[in-house]
Short mmCIF file of C-alpha atoms in Angstrom, two decimals:
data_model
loop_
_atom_site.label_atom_id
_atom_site.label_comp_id
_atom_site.label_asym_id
_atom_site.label_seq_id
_atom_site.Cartn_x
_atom_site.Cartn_y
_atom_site.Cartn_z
CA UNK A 1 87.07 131.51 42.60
CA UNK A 2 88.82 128.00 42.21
CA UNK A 3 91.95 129.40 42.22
CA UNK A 4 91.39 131.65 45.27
CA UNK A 5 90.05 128.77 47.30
CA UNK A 6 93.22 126.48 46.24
CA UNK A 7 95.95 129.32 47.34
CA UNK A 8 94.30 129.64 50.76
CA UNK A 9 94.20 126.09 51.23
CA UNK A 10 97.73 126.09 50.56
CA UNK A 11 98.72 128.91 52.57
CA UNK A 12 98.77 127.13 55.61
CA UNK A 13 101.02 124.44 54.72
CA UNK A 14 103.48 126.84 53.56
CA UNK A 15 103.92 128.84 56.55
CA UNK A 16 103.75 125.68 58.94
CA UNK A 17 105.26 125.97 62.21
CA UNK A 18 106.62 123.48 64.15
CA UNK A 19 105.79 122.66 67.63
CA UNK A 20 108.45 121.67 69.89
CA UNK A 21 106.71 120.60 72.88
CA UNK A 22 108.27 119.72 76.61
CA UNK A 23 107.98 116.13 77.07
CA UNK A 24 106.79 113.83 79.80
CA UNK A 25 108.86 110.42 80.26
CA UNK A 26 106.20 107.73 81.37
CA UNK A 27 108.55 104.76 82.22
CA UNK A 28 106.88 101.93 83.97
CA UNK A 29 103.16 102.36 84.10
CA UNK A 30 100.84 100.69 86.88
CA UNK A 31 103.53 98.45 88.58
CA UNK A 32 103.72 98.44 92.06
CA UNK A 33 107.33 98.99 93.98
CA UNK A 34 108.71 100.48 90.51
CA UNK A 35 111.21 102.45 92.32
CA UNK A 36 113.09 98.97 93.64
CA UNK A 37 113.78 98.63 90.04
CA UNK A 38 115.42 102.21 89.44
CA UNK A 39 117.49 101.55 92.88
CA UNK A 40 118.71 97.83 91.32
CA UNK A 41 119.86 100.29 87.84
CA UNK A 42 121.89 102.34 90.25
CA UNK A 43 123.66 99.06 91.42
CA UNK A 44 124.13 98.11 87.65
CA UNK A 45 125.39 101.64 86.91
CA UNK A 46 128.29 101.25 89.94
CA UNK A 47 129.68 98.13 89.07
CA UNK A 48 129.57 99.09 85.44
CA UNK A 49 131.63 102.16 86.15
CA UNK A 50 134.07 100.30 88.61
CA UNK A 51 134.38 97.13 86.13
CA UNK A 52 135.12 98.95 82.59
CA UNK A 53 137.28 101.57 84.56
CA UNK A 54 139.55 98.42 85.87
CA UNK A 55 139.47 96.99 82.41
CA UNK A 56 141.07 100.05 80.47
CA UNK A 57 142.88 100.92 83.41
CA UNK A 58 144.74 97.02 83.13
CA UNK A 59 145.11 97.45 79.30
CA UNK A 60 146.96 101.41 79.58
CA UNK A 61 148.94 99.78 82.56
CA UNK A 62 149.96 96.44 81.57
CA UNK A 63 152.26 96.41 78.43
CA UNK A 64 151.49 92.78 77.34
CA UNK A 65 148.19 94.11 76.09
CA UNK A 66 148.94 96.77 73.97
CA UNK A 67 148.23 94.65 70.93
CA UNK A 68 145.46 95.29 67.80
CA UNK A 69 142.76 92.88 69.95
CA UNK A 70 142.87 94.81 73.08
CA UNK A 71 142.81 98.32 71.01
CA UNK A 72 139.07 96.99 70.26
CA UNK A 73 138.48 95.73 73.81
CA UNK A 74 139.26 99.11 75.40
CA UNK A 75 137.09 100.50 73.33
CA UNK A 76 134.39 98.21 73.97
CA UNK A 77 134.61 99.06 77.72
CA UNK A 78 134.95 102.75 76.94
CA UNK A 79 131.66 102.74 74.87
CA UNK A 80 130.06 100.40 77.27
CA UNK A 81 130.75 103.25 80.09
CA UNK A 82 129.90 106.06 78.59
CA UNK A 83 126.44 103.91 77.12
CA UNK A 84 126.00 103.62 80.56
CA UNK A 85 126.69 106.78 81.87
CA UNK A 86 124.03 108.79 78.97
CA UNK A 87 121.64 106.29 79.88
CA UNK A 88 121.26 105.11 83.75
CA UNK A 89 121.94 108.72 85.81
CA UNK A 90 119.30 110.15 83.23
CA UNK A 91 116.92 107.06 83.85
CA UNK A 92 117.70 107.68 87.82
CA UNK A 93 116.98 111.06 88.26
CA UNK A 94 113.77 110.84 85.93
CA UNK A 95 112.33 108.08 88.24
CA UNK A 96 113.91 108.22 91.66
CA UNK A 97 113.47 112.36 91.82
CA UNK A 98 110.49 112.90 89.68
CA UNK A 99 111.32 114.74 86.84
CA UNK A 100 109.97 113.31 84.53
CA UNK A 101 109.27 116.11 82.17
CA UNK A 102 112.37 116.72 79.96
CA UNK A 103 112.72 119.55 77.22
CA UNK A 104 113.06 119.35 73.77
CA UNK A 105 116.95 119.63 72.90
CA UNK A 106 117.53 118.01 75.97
CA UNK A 107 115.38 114.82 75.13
CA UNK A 108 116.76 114.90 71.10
CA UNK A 109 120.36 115.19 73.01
CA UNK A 110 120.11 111.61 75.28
CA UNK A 111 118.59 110.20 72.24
CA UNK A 112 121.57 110.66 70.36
CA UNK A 113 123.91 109.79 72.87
CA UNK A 114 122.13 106.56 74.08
CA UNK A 115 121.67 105.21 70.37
CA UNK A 116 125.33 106.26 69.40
CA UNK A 117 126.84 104.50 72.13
CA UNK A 118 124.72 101.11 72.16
CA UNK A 119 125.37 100.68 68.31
CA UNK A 120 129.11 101.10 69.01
CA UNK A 121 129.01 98.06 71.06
CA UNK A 122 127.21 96.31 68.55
CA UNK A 123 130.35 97.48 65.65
CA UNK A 124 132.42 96.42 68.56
CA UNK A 125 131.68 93.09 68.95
CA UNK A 126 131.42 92.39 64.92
CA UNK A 127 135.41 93.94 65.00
CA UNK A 128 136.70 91.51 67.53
CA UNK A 129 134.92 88.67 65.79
CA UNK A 130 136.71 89.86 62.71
CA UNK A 131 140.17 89.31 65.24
CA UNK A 132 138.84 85.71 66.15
CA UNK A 133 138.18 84.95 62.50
CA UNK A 134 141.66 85.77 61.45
CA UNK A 135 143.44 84.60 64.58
CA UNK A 136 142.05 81.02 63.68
CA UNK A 137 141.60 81.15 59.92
CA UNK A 138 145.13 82.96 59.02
CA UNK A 139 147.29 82.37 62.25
CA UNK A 140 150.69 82.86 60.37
CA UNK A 141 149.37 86.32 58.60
CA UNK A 142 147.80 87.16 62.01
CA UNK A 143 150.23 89.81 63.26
CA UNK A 144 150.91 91.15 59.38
CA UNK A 145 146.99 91.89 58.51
CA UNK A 146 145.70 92.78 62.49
CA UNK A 147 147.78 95.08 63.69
CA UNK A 148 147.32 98.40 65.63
CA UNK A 149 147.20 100.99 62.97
CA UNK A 150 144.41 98.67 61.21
CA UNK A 151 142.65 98.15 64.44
CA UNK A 152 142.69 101.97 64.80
CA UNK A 153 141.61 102.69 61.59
CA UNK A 154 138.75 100.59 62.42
CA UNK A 155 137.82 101.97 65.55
CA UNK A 156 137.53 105.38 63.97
CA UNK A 157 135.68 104.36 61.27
CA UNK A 158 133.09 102.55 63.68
CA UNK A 159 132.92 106.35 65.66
CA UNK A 160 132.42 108.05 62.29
CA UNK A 161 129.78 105.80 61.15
CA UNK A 162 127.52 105.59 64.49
CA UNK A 163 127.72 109.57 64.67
CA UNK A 164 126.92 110.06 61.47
CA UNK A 165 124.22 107.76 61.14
CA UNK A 166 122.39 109.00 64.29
CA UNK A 167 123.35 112.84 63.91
CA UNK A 168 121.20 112.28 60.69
CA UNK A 169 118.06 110.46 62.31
CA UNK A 170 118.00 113.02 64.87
CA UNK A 171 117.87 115.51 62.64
CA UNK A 172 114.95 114.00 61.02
CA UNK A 173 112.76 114.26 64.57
CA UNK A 174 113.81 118.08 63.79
CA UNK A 175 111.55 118.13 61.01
CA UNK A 176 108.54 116.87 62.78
CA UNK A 177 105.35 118.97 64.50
CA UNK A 178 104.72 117.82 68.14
CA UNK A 179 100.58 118.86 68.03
CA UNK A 180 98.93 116.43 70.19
CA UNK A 181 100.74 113.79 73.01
CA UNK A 182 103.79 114.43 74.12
CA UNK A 183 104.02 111.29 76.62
CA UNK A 184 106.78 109.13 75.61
CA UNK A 185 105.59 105.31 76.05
CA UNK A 186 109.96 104.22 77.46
CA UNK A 187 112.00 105.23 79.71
CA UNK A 188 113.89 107.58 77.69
CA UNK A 189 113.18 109.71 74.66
CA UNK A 190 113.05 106.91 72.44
CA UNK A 191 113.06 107.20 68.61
CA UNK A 192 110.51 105.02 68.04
CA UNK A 193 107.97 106.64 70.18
CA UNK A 194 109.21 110.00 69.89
CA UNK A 195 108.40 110.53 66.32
CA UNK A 196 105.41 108.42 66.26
CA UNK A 197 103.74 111.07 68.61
CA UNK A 198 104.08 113.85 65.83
CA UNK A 199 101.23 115.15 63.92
CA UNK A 200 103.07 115.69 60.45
CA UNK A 201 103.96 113.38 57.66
CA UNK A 202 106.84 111.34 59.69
CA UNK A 203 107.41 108.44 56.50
CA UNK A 204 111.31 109.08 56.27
CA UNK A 205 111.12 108.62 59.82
CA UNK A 206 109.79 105.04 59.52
CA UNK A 207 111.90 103.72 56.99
CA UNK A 208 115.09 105.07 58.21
CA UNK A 209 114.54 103.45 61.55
CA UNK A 210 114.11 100.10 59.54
CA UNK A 211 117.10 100.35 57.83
CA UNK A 212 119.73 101.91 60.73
CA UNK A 213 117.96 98.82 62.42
CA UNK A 214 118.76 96.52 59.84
CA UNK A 215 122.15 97.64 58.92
CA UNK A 216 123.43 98.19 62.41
CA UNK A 217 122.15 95.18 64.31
CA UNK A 218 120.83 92.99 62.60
CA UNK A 219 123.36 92.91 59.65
CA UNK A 220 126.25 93.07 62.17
CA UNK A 221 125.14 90.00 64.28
CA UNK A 222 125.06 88.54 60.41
CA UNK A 223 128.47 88.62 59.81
CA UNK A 224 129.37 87.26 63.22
CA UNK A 225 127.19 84.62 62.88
CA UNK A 226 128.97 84.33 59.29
CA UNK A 227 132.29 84.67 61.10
CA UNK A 228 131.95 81.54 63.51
CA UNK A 229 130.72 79.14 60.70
CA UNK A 230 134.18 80.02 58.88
CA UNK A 231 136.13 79.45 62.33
CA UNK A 232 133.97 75.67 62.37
CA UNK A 233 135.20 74.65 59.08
CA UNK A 234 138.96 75.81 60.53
CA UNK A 235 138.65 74.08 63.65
CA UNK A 236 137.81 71.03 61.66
CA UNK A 237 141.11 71.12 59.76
CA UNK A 238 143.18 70.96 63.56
CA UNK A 239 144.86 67.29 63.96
CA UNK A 240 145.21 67.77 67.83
CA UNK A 241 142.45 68.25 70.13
CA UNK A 242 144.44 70.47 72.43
CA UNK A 243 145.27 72.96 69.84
CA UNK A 244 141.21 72.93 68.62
CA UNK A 245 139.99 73.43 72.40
CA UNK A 246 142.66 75.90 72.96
CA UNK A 247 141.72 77.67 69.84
CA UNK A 248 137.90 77.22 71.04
CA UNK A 249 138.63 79.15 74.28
CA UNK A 250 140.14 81.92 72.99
CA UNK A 251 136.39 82.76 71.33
CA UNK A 252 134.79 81.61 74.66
CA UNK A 253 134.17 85.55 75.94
CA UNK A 254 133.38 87.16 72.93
CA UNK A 255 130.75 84.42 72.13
CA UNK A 256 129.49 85.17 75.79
CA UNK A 257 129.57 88.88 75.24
CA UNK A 258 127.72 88.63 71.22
CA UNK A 259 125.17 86.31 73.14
CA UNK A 260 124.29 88.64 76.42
CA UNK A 261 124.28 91.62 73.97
CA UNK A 262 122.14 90.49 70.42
CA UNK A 263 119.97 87.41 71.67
CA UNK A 264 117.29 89.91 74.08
CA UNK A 265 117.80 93.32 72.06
CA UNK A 266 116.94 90.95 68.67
CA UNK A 267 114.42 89.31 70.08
CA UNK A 268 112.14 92.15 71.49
CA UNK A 269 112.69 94.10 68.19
CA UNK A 270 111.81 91.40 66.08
CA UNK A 271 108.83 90.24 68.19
CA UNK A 272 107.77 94.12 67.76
CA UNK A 273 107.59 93.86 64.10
CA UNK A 274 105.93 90.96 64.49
CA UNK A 275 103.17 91.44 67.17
CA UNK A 276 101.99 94.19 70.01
CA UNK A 277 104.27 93.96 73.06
CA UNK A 278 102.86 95.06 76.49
CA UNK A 279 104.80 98.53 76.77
CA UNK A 280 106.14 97.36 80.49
CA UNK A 281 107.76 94.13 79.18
CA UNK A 282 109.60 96.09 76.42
CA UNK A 283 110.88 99.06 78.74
CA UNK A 284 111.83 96.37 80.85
CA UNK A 285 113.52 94.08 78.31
CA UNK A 286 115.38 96.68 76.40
CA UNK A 287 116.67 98.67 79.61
CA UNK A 288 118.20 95.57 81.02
CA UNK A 289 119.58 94.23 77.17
CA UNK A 290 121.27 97.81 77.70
CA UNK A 291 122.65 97.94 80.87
CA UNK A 292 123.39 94.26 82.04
CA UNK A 293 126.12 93.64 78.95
CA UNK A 294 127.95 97.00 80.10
CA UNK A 295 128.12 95.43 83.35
CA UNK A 296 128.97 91.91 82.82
CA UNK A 297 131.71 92.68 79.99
CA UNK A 298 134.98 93.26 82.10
CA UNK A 299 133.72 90.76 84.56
CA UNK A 300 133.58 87.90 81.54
CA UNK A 301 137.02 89.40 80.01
CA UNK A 302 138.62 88.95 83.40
CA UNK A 303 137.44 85.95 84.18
CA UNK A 304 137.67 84.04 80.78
CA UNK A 305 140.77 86.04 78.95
CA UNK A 306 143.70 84.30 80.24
CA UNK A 307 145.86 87.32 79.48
CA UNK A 308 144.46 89.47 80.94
CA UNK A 309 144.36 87.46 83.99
CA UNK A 310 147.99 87.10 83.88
CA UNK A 311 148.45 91.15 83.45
CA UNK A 312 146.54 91.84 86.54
CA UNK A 313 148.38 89.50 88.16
CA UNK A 314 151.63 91.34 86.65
CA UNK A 315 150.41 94.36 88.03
CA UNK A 316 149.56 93.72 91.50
CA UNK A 317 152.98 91.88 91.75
CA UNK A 318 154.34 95.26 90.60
CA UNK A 319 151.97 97.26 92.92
CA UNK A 320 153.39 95.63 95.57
CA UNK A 321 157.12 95.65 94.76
CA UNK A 322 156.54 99.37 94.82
CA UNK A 323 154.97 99.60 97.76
CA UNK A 324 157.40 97.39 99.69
CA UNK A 325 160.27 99.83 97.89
CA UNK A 326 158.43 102.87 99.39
CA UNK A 327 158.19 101.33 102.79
CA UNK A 328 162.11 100.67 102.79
CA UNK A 329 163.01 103.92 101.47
CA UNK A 330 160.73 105.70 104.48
CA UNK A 331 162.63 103.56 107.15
CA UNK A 332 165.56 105.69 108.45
CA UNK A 333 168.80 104.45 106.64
CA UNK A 334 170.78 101.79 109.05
CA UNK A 335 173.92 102.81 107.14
CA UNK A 336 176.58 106.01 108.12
CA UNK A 337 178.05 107.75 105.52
CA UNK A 338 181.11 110.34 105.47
CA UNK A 339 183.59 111.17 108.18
CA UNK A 340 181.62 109.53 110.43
CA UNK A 341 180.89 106.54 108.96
CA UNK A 342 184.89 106.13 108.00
CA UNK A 343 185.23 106.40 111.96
CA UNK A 344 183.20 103.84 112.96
CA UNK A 345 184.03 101.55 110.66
CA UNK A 346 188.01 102.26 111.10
CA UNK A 347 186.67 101.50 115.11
CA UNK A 348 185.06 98.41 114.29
CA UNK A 349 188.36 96.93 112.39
CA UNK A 350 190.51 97.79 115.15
CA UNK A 351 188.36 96.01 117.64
CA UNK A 352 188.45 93.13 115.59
CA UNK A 353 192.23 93.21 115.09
CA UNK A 354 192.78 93.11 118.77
CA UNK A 355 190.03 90.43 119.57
CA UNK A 356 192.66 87.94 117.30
CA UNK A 357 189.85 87.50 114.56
CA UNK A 358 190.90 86.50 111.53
CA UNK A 359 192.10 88.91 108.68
CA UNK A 360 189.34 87.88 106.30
CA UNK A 361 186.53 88.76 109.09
CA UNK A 362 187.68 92.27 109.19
CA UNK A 363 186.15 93.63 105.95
CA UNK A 364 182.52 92.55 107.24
CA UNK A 365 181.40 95.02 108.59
CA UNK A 366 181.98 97.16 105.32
CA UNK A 367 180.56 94.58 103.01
CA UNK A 368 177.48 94.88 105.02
CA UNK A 369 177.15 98.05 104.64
CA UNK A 370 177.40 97.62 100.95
CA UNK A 371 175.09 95.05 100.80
CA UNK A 372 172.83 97.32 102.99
CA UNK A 373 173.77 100.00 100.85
CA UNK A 374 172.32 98.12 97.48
CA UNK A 375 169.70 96.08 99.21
CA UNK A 376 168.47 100.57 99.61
CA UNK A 377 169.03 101.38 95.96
CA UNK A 378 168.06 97.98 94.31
CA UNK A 379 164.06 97.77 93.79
CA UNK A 380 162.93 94.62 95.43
CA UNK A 381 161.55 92.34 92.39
CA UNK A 382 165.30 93.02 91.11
CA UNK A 383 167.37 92.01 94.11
CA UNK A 384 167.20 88.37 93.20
CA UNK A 385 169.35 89.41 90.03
CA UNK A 386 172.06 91.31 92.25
CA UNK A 387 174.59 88.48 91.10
CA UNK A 388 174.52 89.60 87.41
CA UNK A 389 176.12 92.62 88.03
CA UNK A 390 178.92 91.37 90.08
CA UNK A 391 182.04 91.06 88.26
CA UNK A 392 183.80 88.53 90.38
CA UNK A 393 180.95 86.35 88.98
CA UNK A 394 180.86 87.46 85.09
CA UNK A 395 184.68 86.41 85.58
CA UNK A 396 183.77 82.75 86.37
CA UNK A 397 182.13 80.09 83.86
CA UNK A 398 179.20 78.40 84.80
CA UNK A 399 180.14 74.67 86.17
CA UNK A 400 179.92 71.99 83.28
CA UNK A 401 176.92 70.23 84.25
CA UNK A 402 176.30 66.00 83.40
CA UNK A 403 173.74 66.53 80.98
CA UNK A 404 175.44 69.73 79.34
CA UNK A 405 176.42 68.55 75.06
CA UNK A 406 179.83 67.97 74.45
CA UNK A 407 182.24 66.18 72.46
CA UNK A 408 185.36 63.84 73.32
CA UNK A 409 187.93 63.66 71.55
CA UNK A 410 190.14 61.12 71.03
CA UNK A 411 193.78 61.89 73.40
CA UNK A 412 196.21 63.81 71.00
CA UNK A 413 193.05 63.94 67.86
CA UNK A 414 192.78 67.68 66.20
CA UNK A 415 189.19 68.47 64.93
CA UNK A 416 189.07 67.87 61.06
CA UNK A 417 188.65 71.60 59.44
CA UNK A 418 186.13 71.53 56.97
CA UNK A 419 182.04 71.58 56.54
CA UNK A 420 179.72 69.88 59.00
CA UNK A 421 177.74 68.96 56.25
CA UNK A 422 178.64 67.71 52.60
CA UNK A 423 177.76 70.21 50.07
CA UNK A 424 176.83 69.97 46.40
CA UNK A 425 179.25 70.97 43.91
CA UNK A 426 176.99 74.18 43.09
CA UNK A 427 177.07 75.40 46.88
CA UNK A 428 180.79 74.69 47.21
CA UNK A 429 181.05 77.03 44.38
CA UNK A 430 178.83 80.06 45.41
CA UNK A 431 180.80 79.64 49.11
CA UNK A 432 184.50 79.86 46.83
#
């Protein structure tokens, strides 16, 4: 009887089914003039896309910045747009159109997506203080141990490592029965509050979210933190206090960008171990810790990266070179070419000729037309260097100048014939 009673206990647990509900996104509860808020995201969400777009746009553009550091950098900006873009259009049309209900493989796919993408910013940020830390620690092996195959490597091994890691904790929500709520307390289908809903054993789910939290945010900002103290004790070590502030500004934006990024998403997660946060203040806190850093990123590379201030400078000095080009090359061409051309200018030289000019003046007319002629073919930025080509000039040596180096020698002296410096008897006899 026992034993009967203990197999059809058991039967239901083997032949469990899992629930996998539609889900209803609650957002901001109880808060008057929520929308406002949504409509300020969708300002975020513009200048992110404009600002991130200009930044890799520069870097692909602009050869100066195809180096290992800016290989990180446009991928910061790339991750930081398409963080954006899985997170803020979703949040917009949940809130701003109503639909708040979202379905199952749709809500575990923007999980994935918005956790993938905000970790890589966090990997981000610990790579390029990994570039600080051996710009100023190692300056002469700089360009030997960061260079772009490394930086590469280490970009894919930051993609391979934030997929993998969240492919697997979605995977785990998989596993779990949806029997009772299905309101989501955020504004997107959170982990956290995802699996908390579910009515089955959901341990692995706690302790993984402890440790992916630990190892890819907190440990990160770690090693940063780690990072700077090294580049103190470097700093110390530098004689001249323009080198050590130069040095110093060259960390200036990424110390901006590590602070904007860790110092809110840190705090509301550890204040959440800690204590109970009101659910508005931490839908609030976190969505702005993940959309104001996207947005503020190119602005504080542009603004504090003196390359890359100099690059878009570079380009719009090219931009308009070419547009100045294009607006030559439309104007109809001022020069006549072929038969007629020859006849007008043989016209021109006789009228000359019998006007008593001089012989020299009678050329003119075709050297403008040369000079026309070039001034057409010859981009603008390059016209200034006309002169280098011209081999009446390469023929001629540059006038000696007073404070040009030379040496006088003595009327009717030859140059003694021999080495400008003594040498040992050993190097006289490896030059024999």
């Amino acid at each position: 009887m026992t034993a009967n009673m203990t197999s059809n206990e058991s039967a239901p647990s083997m032949n469990e089914t899992f629930f996998h509900p539609t889900f209803y996104i609650r957002g901001l509860y109880n808060i008057p003039h929520a929308k406002y808020y949504y409509v300020f995201l969708s300002f975020v969400y513009a200048v992110t896309v404009l600002g991130n777009s200009f930044i890799m746009g520069t870097i692909y553009l602009e050869r100066s910045l195809h180096t290992a550091k800016y290989v990180i950098v446009f991928n910061l900006a790339f991750s930081d747009l398409c963080g954006s873009s899985a997170l803020i259009p979703k949040i917009i049309d949940t809130f701003l159109f109503d639909n708040q209900y979202i379905s199952y493989e749709d809500c575990l796919t923007n999980m994935f997506f918005v956790f993938c993408l905000m970790v890589l910013q966090s990997l981000n940020l610990l790579a390029l203080a990994y570039d600080r830390l051996v710009a100023i620690c190692f300056p002469l092996r700089y360009h030997a141990i960061v260079t772009k195959k490394s930086m590469s490597v280490i970009v894919g091994i930051i993609w391979i490592l934030s997929v993998t890691v969240h492919a697997f904790l979605v995977s785990l929500v998989t596993r779990l029965s949806f029997c009772r709520s299905t309101t989501v307390n955020s504004y997107f289908c959170d982990y956290g509050p995802v699996y908390k809903l579910a009515c089955n054993d959901k341990t692995i789910n706690t302790i993984m979210s402890y440790v992916c939290t630990a190892a890819l945010l907190y440990i990160p900002l770690l090693l940063i933190a780690v990072s700077y103290v090294c580049i103190g004790f470097a700093l110390r070590k530098i004689a001249h206090g323009n080198e050590k502030i130069k040095a110093m500004k060259t960390c200036t934006s990424h110390v901006i960008l590590v602070a904007l990024f860790y110092v809110p998403i840190v705090s509301i997660y550890t204040a959440a171990g800690i204590t109970s946060i009101d659910t508005n203040i931490r839908i609030i806190n976190i969505a702005l810790t993940q959309v104001i850093p996207p947005m503020l990123n190119p602005i504080i590379y542009t603004l504090k990266t003196e390359e890359v201030m100099q690059a878009i400078k570079k380009l719009y000095k090219r931009f308009k070179a070419m547009k100045g080009a294009d607006t030559i090359s439309s104007q109809p061409a001022s020069v006549t070419v072929g038969r007629q051309g020859r006849r007008q200018r043989a016209h021109v030289t006789a009228r000359t000729t019998s006007q008593g000019m001089p012989p020299s003046t009678k050329q003119l007319p075709r050297i403008e037309s040369l000079n026309i002629k070039a001034n057409q073919v010859i981009p603008a930025p390059y016209r200034v260097l006309a002169e280098v080509f011209s081999s009446t000039k390469a023929a001629q040596l540059p006038p000696h100048r007073p404070w040009d180096c030379h040496i006088t020698l003595k009327p009717g002296s030859t140059p003694p014939r021999g080495h400008v410096y003594p040498l040992s008897q050993e190097e006289e006899k490896l030059l024999d």
